[in-house]
Tab-separated table of C-alpha atoms in Angstrom:
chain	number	residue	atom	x	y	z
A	747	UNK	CA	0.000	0.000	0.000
A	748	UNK	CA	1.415	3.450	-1.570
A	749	UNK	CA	1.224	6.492	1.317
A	750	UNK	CA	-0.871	8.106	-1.558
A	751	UNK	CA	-3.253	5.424	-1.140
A	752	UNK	CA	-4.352	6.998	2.632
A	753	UNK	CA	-5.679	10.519	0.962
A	754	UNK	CA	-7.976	8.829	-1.588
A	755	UNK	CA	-11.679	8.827	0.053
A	756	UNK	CA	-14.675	7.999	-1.517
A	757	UNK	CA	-17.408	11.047	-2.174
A	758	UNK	CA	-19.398	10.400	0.856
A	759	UNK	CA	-15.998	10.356	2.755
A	760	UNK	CA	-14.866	13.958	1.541
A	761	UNK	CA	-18.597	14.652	2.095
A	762	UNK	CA	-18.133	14.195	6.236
A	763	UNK	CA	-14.618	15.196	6.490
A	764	UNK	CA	-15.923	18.719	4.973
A	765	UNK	CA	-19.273	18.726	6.879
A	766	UNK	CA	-17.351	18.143	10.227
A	767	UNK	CA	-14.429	20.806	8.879
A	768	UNK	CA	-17.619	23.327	8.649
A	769	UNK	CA	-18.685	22.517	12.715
A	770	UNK	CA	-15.419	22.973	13.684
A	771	UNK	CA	-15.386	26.617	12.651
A	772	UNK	CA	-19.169	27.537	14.023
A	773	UNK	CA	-17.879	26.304	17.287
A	774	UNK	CA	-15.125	28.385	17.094
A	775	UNK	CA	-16.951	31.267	16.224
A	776	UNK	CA	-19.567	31.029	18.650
A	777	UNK	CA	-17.073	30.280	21.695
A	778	UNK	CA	-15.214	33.726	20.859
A	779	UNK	CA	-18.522	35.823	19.928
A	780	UNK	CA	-20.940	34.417	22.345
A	781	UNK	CA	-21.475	34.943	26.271
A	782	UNK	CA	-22.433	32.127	28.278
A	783	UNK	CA	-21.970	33.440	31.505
A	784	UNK	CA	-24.590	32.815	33.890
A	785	UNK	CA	-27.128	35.714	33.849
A	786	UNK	CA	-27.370	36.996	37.147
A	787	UNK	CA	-30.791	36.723	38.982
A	788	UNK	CA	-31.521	40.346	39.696
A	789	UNK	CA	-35.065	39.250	41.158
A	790	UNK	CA	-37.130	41.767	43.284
A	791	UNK	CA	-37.139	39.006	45.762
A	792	UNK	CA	-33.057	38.880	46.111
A	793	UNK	CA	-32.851	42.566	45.861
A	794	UNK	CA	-35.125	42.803	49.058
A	795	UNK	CA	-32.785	40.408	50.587
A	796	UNK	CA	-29.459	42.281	49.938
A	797	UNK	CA	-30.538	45.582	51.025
A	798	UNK	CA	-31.034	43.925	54.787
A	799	UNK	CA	-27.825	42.426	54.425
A	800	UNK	CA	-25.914	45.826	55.709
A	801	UNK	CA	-27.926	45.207	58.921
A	802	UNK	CA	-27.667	41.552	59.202
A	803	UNK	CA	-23.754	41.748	59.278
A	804	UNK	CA	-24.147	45.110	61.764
A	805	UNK	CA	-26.099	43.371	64.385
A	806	UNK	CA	-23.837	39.859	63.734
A	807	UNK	CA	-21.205	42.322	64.853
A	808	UNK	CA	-22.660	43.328	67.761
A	809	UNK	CA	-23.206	40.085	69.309
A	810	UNK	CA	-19.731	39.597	68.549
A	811	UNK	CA	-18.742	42.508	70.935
A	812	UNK	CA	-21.352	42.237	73.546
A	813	UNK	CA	-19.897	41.870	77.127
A	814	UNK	CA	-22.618	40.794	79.431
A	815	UNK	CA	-22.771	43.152	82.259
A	816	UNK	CA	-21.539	41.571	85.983
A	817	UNK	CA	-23.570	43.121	88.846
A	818	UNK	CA	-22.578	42.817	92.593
A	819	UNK	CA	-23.058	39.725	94.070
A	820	UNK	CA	-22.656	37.696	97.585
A	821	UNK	CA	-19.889	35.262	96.900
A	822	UNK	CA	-21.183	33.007	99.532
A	823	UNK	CA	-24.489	32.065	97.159
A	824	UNK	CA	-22.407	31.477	94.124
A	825	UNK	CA	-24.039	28.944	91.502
A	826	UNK	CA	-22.324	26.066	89.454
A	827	UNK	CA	-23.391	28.005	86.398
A	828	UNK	CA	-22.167	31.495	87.744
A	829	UNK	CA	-19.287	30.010	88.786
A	830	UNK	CA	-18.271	28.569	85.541
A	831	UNK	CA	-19.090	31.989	83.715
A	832	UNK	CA	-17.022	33.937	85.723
A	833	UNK	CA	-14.036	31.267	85.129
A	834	UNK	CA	-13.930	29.323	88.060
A	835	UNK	CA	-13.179	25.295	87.910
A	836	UNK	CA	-15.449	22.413	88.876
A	837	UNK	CA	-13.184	21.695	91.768
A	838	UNK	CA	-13.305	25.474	92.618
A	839	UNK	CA	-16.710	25.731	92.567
A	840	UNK	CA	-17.038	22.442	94.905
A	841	UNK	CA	-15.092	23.512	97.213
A	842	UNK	CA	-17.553	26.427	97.861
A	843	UNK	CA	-20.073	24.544	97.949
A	844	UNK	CA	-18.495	21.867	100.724
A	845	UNK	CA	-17.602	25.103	102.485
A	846	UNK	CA	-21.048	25.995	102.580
A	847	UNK	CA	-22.847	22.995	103.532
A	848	UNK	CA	-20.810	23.184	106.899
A	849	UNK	CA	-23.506	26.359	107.851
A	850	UNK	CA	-19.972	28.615	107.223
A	851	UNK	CA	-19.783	31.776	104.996
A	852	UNK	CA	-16.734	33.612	103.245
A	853	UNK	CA	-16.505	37.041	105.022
A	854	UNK	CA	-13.879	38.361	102.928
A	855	UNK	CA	-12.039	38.597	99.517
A	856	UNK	CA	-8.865	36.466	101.403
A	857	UNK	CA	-11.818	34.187	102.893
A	858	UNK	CA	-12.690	33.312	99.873
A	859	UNK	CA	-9.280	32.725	97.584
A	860	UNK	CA	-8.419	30.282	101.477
A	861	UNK	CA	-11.677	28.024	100.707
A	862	UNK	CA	-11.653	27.652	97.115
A	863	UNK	CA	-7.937	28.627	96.233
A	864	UNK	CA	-8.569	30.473	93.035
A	865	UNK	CA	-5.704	32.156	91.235
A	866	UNK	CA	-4.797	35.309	92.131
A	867	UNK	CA	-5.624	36.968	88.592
A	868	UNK	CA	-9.079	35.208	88.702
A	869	UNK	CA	-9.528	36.849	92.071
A	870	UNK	CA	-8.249	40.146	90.717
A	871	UNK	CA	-11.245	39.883	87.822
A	872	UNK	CA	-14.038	39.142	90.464
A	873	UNK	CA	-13.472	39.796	93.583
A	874	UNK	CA	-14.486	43.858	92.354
A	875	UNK	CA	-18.367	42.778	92.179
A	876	UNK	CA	-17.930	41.203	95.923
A	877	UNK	CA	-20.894	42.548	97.804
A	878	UNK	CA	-20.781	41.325	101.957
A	879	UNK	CA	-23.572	41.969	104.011
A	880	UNK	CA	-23.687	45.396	105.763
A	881	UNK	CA	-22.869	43.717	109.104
A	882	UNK	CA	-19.484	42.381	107.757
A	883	UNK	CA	-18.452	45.530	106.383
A	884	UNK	CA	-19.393	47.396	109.606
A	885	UNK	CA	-18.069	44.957	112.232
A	886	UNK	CA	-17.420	47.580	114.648
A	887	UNK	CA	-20.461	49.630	114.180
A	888	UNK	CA	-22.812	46.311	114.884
A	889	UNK	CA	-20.750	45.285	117.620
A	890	UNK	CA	-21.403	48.666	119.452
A	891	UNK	CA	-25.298	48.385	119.050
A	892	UNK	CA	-25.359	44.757	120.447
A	893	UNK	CA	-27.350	44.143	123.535
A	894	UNK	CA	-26.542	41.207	125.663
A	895	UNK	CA	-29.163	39.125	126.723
A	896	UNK	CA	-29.824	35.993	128.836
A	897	UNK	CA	-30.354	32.857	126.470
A	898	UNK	CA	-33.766	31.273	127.747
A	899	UNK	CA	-33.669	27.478	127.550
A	900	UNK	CA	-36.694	26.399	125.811
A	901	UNK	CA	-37.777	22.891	126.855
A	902	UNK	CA	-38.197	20.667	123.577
A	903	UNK	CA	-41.863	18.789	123.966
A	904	UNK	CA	-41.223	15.367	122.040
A	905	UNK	CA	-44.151	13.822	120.262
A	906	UNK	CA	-45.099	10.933	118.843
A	907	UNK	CA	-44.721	11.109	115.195
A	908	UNK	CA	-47.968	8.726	114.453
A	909	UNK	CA	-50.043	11.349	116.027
A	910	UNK	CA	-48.073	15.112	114.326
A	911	UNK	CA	-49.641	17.445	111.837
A	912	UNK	CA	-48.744	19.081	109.008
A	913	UNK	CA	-48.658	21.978	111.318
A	914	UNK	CA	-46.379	20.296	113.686
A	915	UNK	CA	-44.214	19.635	111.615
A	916	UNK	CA	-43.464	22.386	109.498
A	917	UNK	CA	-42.119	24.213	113.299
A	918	UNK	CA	-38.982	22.096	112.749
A	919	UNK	CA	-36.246	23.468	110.542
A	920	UNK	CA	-36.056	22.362	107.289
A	921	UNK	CA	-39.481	21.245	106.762
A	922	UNK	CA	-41.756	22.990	104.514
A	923	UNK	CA	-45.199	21.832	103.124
A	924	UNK	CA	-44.223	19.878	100.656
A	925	UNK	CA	-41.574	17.282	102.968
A	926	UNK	CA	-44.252	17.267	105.605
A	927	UNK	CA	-47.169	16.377	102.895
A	928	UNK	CA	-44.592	13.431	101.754
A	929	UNK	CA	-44.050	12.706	105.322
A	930	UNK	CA	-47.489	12.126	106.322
A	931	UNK	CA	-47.761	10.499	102.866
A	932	UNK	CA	-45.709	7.596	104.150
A	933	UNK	CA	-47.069	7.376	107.179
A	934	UNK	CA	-51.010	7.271	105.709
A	935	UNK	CA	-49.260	4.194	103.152
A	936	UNK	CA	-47.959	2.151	106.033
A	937	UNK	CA	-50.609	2.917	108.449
A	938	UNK	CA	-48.226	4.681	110.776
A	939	UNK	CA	-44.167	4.776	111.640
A	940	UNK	CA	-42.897	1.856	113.931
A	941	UNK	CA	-39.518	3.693	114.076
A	942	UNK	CA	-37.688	7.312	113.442
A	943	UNK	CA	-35.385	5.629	111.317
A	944	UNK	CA	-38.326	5.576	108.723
A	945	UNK	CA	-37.535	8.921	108.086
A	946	UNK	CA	-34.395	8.192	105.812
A	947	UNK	CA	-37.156	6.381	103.715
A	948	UNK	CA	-38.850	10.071	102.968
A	949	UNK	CA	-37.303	11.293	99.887
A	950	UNK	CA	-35.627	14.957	99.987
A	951	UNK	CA	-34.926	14.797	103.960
A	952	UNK	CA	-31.255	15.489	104.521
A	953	UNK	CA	-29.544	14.326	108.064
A	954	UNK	CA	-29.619	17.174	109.713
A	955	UNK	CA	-33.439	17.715	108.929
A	956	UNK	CA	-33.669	14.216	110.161
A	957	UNK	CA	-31.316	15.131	113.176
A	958	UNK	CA	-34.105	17.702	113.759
A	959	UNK	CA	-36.696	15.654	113.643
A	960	UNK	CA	-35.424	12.997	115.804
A	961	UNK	CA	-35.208	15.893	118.533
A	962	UNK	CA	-38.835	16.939	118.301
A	963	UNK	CA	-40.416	13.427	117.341
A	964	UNK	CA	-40.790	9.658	118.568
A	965	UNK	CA	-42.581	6.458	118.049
A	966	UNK	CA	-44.207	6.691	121.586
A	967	UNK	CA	-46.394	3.019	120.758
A	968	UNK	CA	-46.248	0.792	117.738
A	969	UNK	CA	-49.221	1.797	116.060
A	970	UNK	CA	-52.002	-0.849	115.140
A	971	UNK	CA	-50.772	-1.153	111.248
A	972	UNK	CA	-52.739	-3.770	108.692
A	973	UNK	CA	-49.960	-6.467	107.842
A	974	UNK	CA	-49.319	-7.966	105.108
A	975	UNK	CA	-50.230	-11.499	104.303
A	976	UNK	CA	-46.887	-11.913	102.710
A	977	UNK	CA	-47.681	-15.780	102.018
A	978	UNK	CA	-51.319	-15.062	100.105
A	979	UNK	CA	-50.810	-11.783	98.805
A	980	UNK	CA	-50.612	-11.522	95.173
A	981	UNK	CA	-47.439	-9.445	93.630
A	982	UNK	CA	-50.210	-6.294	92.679
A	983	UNK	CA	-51.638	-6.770	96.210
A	984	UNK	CA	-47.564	-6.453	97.470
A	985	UNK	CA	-46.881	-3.574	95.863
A	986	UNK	CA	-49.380	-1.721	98.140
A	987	UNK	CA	-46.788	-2.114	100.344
A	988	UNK	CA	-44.560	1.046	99.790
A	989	UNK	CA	-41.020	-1.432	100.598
A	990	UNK	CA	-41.979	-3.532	97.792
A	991	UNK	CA	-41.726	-2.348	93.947
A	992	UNK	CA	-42.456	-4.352	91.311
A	993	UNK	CA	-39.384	-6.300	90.800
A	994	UNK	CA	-39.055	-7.430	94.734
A	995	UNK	CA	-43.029	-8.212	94.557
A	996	UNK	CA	-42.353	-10.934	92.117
A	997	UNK	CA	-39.343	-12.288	93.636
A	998	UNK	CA	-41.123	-12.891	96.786
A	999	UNK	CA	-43.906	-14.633	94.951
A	1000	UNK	CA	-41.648	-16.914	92.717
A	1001	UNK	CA	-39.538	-18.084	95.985
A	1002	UNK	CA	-42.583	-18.902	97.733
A	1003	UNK	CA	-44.004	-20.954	94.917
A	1004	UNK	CA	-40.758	-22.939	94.817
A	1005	UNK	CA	-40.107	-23.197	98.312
A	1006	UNK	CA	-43.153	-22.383	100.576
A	1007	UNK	CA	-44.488	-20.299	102.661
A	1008	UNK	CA	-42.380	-17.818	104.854
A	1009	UNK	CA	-42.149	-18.583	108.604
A	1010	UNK	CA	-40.021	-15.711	109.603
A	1011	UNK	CA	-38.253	-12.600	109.128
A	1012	UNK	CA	-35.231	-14.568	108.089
A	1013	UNK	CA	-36.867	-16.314	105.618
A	1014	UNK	CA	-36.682	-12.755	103.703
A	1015	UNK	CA	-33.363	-12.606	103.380
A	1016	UNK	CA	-32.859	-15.172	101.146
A	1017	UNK	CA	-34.626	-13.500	98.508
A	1018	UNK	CA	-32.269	-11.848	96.074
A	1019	UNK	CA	-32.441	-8.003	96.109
A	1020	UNK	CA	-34.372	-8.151	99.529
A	1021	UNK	CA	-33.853	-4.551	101.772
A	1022	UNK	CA	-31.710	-6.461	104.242
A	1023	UNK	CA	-31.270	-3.257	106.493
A	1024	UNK	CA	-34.764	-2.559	106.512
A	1025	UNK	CA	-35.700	-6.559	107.768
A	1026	UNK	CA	-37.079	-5.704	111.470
A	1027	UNK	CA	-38.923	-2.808	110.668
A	1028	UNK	CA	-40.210	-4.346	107.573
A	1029	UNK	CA	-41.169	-7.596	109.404
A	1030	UNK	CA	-43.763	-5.552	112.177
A	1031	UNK	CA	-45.925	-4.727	108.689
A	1032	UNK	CA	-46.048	-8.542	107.653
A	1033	UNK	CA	-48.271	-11.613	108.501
A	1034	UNK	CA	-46.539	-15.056	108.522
């Protein structure tokens, strides 16, 4: 085969080699003389939007440079979220906190850095909006005005717990309406206390409430309570009972299906998850 022999095409071969010759050059010509840029939406809509844009960005800025404003405050009442705002630690903030629990207040700006042992530049950035009562600032000035006078010892009337009010009980300190509603609560649910120590079973009393309460209060008689028939009862009819929930209910029935009935306290305690603590003063609300 001669080279010449690759340049001889048929007619309908120098027909498509000239028709695609002739596309060539229209594309050519229309990717210099034609725009194909994108044609920006200039919608009323969008327009509308950009002119609030200058204020969008304006007030974005002035979030960014807002400082929130600190006011004076007791440093004895400080919160775990003031705390962490003004740049205190967790175990800062605890230690405040343990500090206060102990009925003990911070009287001073040196009080304070000795309890929770802040840094002095942290101190340096709040200690400014430290506000002490008027008394502490004026130690001298109170002192002057104070009037001695004889303590009178008040005799403490004990009573019986099974027999207090809602009115009796709110005179102790630390009890409001709603402990001594959940107080009598209890009581109405077991048919009446058969010992103080009951009173760790009322939810939100703290020990020294209890303290208080075991200085005003007492279980002067067992009261006549309406036992359970642990042996018949049926797990619904158990969880009357405010010592058993639902998952102790139904271990007390299984057990006695596969071993029998109860005889005795100690029987109990060979159920699994039984209130072991709680055995004698559970066992004066059951019926063997």
């Amino acid at each position: 085969m001669t080279f010449k022999s690759y340049f001889q095409f048929s007619k309908s071969q120098r027909s498509g080699i000239i028709l695609l010759v002739l596309l060539c050059i229209i594309f050519q010509f229309a990717y210099f003389f034609i725009d194909f840029k994108t044609v920006t939406n200039n919608s009323k809509e969008k327009q509308e939007w950009l002119a609030f844009q200058t204020d969008i960005d304006s007030l974005k800025q002035i979030k960014r440079d807002y400082i929130p404003k600190i006011y004076p405050f007791n440093p004895n009442f400080i919160t775990d979220f003031k705390g962490y705002k003004l740049g205190m630690s967790v175990a800062e903030i605890d230690r405040l906190l343990n500090f206060r629990k102990t009925n003990k207040y911070v009287n001073s700006v040196q009080d304070f850095q000795n309890v929770t042992k802040v840094s002095d530049s942290l101190l340096n950035t709040m200690s400014p909006y430290f506000k002490f009562p008027d008394w502490v600032n004026n130690k001298k000035e109170y002192k002057s005005n104070y009037i001695p006078f004889e303590k009178k010892k008040v005799k403490i009337i004990i009573l019986d717990i099974n027999l207090a009010t809602k009115e009796d009980l709110i005179k102790v300190y630390g009890i409001g309406p709603a402990l001594s509603d959940r107080i009598l609560k209890l009581k109405d649910l077991l048919g009446g206390f058969v010992s103080m120590e009951q009173m760790n079973d009322v939810w939100g009393l703290s020990p020294e409430v209890i303290e208080n309460l075991n200085k005003n209060f007492k279980v002067a008689s067992l009261p006549k309570v309406k036992k359970v028939d642990i042996n018949n009862a049926s797990i619904k009819e158990l969880m009357l009972f405010p010592y058993f929930k639902y998952a102790l209910a139904k271990a007390i029935v299984t057990y006695r299906s596969m071993n029998g009935d109860f005889k005795e306290n100690a029987d109990l305690i060979k159920i699994n998850g039984f209130p072991n603590d709680k055995i004698n003063i559970i066992g004066l609300y059951l019926y063997f």
